[in-house]
PDB file of N, CA and C in Angstrom:
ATOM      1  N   UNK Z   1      10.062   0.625 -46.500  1.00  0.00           N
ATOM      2  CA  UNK Z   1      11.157   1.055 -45.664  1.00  0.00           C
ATOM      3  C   UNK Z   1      10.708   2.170 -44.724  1.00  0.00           C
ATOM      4  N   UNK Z   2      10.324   3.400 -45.323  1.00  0.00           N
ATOM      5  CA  UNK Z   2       9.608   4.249 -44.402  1.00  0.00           C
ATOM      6  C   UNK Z   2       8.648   4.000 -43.749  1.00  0.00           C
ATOM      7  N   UNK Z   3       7.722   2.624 -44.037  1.00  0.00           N
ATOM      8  CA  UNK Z   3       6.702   2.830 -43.151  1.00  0.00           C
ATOM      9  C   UNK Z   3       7.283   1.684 -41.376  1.00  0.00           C
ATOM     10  N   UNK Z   4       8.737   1.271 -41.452  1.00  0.00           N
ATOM     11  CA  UNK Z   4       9.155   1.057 -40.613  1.00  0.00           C
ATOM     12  C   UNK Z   4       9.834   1.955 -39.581  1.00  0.00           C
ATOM     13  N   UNK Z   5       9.504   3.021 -40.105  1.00  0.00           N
ATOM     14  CA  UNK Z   5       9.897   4.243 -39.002  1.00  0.00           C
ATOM     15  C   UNK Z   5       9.248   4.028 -37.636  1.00  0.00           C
ATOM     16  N   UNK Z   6       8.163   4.461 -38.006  1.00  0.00           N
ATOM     17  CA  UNK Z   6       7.390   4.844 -36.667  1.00  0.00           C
ATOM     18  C   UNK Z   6       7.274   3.486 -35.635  1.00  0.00           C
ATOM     19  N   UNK Z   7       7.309   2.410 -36.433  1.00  0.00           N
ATOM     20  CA  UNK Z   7       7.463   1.580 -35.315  1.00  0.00           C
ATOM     21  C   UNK Z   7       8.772   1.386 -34.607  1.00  0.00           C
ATOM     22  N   UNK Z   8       9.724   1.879 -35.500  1.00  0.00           N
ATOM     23  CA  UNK Z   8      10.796   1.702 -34.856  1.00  0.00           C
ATOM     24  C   UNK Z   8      10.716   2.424 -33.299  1.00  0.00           C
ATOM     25  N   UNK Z   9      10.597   3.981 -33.627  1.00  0.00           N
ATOM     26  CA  UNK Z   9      10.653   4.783 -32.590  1.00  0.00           C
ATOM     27  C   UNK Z   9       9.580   4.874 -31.780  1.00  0.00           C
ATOM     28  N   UNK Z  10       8.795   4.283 -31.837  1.00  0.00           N
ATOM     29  CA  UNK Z  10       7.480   3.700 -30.984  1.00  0.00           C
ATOM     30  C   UNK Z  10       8.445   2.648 -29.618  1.00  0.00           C
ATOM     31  N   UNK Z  11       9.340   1.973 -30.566  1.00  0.00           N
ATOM     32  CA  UNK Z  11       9.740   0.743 -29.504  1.00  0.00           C
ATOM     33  C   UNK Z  11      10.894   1.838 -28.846  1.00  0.00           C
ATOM     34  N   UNK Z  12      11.708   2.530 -29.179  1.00  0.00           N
ATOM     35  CA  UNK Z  12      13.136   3.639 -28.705  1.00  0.00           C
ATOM     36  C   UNK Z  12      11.707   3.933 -27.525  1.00  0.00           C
ATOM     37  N   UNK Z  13      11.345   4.871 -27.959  1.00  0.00           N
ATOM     38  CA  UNK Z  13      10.161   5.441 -27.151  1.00  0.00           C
ATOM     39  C   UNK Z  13       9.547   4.972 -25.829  1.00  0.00           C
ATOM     40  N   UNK Z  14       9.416   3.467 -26.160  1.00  0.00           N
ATOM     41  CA  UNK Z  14       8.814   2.337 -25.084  1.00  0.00           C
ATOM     42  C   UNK Z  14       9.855   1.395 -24.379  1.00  0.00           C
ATOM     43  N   UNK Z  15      11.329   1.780 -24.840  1.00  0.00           N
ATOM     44  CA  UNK Z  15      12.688   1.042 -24.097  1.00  0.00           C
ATOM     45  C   UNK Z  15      12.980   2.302 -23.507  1.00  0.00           C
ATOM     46  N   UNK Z  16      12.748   3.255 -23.927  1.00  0.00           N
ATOM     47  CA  UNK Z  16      13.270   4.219 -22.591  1.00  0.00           C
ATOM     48  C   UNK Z  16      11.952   4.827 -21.334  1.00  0.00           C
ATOM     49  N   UNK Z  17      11.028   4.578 -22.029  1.00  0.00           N
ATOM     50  CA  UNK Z  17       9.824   4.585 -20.761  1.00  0.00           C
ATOM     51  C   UNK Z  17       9.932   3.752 -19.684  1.00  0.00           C
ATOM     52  N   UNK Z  18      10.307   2.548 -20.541  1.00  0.00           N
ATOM     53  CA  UNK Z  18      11.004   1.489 -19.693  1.00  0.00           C
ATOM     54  C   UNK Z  18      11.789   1.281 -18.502  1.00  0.00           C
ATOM     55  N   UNK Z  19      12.950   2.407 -19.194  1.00  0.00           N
ATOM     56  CA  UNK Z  19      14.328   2.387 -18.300  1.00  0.00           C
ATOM     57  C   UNK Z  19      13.527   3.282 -17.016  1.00  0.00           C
ATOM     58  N   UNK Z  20      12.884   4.191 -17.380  1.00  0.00           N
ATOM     59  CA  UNK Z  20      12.477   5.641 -16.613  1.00  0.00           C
ATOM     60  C   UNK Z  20      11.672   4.825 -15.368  1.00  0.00           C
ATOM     61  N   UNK Z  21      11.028   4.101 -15.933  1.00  0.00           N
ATOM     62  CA  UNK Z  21       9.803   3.484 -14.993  1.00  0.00           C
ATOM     63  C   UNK Z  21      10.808   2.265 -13.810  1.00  0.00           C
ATOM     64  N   UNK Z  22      11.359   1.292 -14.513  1.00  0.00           N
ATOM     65  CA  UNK Z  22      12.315   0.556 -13.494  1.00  0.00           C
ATOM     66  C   UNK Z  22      13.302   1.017 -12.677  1.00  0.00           C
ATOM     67  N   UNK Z  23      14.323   2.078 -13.327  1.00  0.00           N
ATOM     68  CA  UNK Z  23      15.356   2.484 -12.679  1.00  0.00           C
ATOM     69  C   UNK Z  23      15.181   3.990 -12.420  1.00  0.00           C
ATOM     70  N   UNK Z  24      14.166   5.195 -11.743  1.00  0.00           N
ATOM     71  CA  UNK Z  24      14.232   6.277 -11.777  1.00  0.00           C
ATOM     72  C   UNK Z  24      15.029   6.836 -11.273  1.00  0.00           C
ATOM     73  N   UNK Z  25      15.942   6.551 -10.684  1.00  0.00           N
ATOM     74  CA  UNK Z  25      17.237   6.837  -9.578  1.00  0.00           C
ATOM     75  C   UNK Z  25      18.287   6.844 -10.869  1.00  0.00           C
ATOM     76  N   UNK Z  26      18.291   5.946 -11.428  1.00  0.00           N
ATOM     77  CA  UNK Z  26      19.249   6.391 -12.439  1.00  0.00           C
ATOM     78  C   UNK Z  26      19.373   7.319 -13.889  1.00  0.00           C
ATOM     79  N   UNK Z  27      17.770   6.972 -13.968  1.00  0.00           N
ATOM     80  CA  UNK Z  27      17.504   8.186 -14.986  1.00  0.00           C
ATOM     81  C   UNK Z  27      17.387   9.817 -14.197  1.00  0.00           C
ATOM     82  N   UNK Z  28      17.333   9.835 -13.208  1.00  0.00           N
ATOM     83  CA  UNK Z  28      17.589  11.235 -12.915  1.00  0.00           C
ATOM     84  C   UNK Z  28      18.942  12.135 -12.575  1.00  0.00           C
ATOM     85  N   UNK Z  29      18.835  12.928 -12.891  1.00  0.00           N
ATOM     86  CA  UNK Z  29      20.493  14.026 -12.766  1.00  0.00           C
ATOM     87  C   UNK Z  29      21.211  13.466 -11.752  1.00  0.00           C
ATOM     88  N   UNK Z  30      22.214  13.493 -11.185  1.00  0.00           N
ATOM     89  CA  UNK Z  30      22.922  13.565  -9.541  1.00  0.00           C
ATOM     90  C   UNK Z  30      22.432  14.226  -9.051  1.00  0.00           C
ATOM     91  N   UNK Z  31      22.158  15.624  -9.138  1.00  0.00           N
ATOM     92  CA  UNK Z  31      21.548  16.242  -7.744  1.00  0.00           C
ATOM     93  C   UNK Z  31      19.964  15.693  -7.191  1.00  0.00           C
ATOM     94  N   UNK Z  32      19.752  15.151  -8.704  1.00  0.00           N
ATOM     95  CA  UNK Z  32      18.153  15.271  -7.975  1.00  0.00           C
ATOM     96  C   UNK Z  32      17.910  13.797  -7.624  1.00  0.00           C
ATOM     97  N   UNK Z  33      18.615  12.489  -7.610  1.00  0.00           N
ATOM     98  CA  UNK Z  33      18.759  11.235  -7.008  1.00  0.00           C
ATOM     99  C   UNK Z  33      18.161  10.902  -5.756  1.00  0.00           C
ATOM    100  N   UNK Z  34      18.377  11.933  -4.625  1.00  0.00           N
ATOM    101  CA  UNK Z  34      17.814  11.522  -3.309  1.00  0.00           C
ATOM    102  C   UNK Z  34      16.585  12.202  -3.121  1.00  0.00           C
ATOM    103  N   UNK Z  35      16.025  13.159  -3.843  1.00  0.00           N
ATOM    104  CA  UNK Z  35      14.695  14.046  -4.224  1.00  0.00           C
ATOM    105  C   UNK Z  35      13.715  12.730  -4.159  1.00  0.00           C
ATOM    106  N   UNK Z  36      12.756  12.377  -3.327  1.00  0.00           N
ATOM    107  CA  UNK Z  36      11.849  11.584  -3.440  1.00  0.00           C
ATOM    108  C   UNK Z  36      10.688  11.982  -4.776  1.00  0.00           C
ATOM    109  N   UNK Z  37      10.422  13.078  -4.550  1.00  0.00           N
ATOM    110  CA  UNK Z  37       9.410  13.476  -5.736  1.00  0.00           C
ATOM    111  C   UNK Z  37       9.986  13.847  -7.018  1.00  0.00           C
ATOM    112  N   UNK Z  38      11.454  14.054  -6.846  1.00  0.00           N
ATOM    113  CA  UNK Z  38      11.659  13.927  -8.249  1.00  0.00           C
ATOM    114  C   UNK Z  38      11.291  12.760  -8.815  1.00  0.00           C
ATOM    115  N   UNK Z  39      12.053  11.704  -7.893  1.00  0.00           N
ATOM    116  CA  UNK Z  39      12.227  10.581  -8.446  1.00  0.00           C
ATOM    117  C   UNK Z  39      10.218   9.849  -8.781  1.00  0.00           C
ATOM    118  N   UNK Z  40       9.629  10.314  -8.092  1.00  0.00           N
ATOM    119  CA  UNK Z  40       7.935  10.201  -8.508  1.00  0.00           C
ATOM    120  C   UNK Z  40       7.920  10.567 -10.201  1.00  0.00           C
ATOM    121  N   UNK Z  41       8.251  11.578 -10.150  1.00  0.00           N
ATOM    122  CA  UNK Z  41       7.929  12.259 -11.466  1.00  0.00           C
ATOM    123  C   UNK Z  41       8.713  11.509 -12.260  1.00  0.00           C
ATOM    124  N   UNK Z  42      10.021  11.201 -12.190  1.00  0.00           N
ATOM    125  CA  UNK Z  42      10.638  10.379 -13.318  1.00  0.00           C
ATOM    126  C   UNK Z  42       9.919   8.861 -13.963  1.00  0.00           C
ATOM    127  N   UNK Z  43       9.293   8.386 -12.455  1.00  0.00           N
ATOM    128  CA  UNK Z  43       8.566   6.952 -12.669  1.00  0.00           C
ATOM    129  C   UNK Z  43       7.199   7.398 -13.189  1.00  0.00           C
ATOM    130  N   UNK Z  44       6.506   8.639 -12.904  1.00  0.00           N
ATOM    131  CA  UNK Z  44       5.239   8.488 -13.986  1.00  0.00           C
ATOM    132  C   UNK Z  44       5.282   8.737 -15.334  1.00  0.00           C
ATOM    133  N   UNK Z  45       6.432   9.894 -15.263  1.00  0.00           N
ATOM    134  CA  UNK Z  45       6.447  10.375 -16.959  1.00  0.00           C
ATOM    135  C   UNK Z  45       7.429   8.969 -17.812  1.00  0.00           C
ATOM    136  N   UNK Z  46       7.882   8.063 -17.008  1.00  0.00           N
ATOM    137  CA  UNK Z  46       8.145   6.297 -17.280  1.00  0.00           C
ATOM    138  C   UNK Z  46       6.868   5.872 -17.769  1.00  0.00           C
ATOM    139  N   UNK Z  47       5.963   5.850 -17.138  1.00  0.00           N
ATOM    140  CA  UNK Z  47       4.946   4.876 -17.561  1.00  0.00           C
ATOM    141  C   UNK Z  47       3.872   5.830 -18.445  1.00  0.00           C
ATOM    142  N   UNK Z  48       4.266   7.211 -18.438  1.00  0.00           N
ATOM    143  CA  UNK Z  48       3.602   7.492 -19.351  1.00  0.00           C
ATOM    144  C   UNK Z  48       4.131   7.631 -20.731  1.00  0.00           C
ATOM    145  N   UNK Z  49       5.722   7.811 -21.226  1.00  0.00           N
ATOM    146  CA  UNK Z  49       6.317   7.203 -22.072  1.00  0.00           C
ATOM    147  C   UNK Z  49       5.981   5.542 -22.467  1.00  0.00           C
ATOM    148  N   UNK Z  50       5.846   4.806 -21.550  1.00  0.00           N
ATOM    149  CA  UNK Z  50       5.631   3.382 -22.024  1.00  0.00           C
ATOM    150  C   UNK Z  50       3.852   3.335 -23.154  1.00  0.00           C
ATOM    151  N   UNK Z  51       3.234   4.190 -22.324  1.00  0.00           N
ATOM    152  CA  UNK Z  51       1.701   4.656 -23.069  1.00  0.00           C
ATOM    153  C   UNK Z  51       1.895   4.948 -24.608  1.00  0.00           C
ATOM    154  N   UNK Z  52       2.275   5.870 -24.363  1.00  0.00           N
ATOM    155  CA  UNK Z  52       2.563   6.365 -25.522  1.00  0.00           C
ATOM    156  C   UNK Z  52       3.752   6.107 -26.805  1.00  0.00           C
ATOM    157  N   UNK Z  53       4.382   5.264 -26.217  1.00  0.00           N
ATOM    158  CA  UNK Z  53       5.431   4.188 -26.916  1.00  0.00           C
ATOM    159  C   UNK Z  53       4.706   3.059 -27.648  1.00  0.00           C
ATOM    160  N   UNK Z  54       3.886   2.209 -26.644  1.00  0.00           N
ATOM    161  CA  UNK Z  54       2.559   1.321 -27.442  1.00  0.00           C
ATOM    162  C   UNK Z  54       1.993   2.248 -28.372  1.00  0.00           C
ATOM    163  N   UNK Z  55       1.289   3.250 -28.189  1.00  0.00           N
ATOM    164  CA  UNK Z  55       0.293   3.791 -28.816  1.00  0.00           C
ATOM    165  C   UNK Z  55       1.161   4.356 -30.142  1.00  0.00           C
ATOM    166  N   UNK Z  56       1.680   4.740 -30.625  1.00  0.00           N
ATOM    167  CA  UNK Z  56       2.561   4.593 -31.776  1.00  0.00           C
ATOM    168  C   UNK Z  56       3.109   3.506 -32.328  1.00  0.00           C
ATOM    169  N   UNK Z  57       3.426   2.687 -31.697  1.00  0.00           N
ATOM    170  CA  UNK Z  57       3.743   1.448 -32.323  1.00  0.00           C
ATOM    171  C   UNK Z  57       1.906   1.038 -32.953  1.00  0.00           C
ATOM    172  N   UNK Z  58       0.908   0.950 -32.421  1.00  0.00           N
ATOM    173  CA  UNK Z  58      -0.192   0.668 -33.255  1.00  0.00           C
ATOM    174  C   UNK Z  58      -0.708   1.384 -34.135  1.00  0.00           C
ATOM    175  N   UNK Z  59      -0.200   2.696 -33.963  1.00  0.00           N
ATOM    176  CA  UNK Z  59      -0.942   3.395 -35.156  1.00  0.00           C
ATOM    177  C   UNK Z  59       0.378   3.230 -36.348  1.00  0.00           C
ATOM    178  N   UNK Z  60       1.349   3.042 -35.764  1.00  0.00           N
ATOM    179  CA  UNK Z  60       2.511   2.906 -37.085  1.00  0.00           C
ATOM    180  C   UNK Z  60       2.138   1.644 -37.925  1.00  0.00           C
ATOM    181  N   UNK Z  61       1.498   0.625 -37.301  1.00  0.00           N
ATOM    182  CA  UNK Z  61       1.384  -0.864 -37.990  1.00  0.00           C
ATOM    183  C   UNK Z  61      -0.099  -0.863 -38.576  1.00  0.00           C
ATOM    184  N   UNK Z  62      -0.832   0.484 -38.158  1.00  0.00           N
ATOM    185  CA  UNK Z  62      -2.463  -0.011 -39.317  1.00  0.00           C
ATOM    186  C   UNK Z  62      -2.079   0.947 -40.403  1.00  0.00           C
TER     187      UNK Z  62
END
């Protein structure tokens, strides 16, 4: 049972890297929506959540 943790939140982890990376306009505040570089930063720290979402999911399963 516990050792289904970490994969769980490996995948939470890698569905919201997800969201960050496709929709950054919506993952960011209202004010900061029309911010071009916010919205940069929301889509890398997206795909760098998605990184690191995999990378827990494999170390949770060896």
């Amino acid at each position: 049972m516990y050792d289904k943790i970490p994969v769980f939140l490996g995948a939470v982890i890698l569905i919201l890297g997800l969201f960050m990376a496709i929709a950054p306009k919506s993952a960011a505040k209202k004010e900061f929506r029309d911010d071009e570089d916010q919205v940069k930063k929301i889509r890398r720290n997206g795909i760098i959540m998605i990184v690191l979402g995999i990378a827990v999911i494999i170390v949770g399963l060896i």
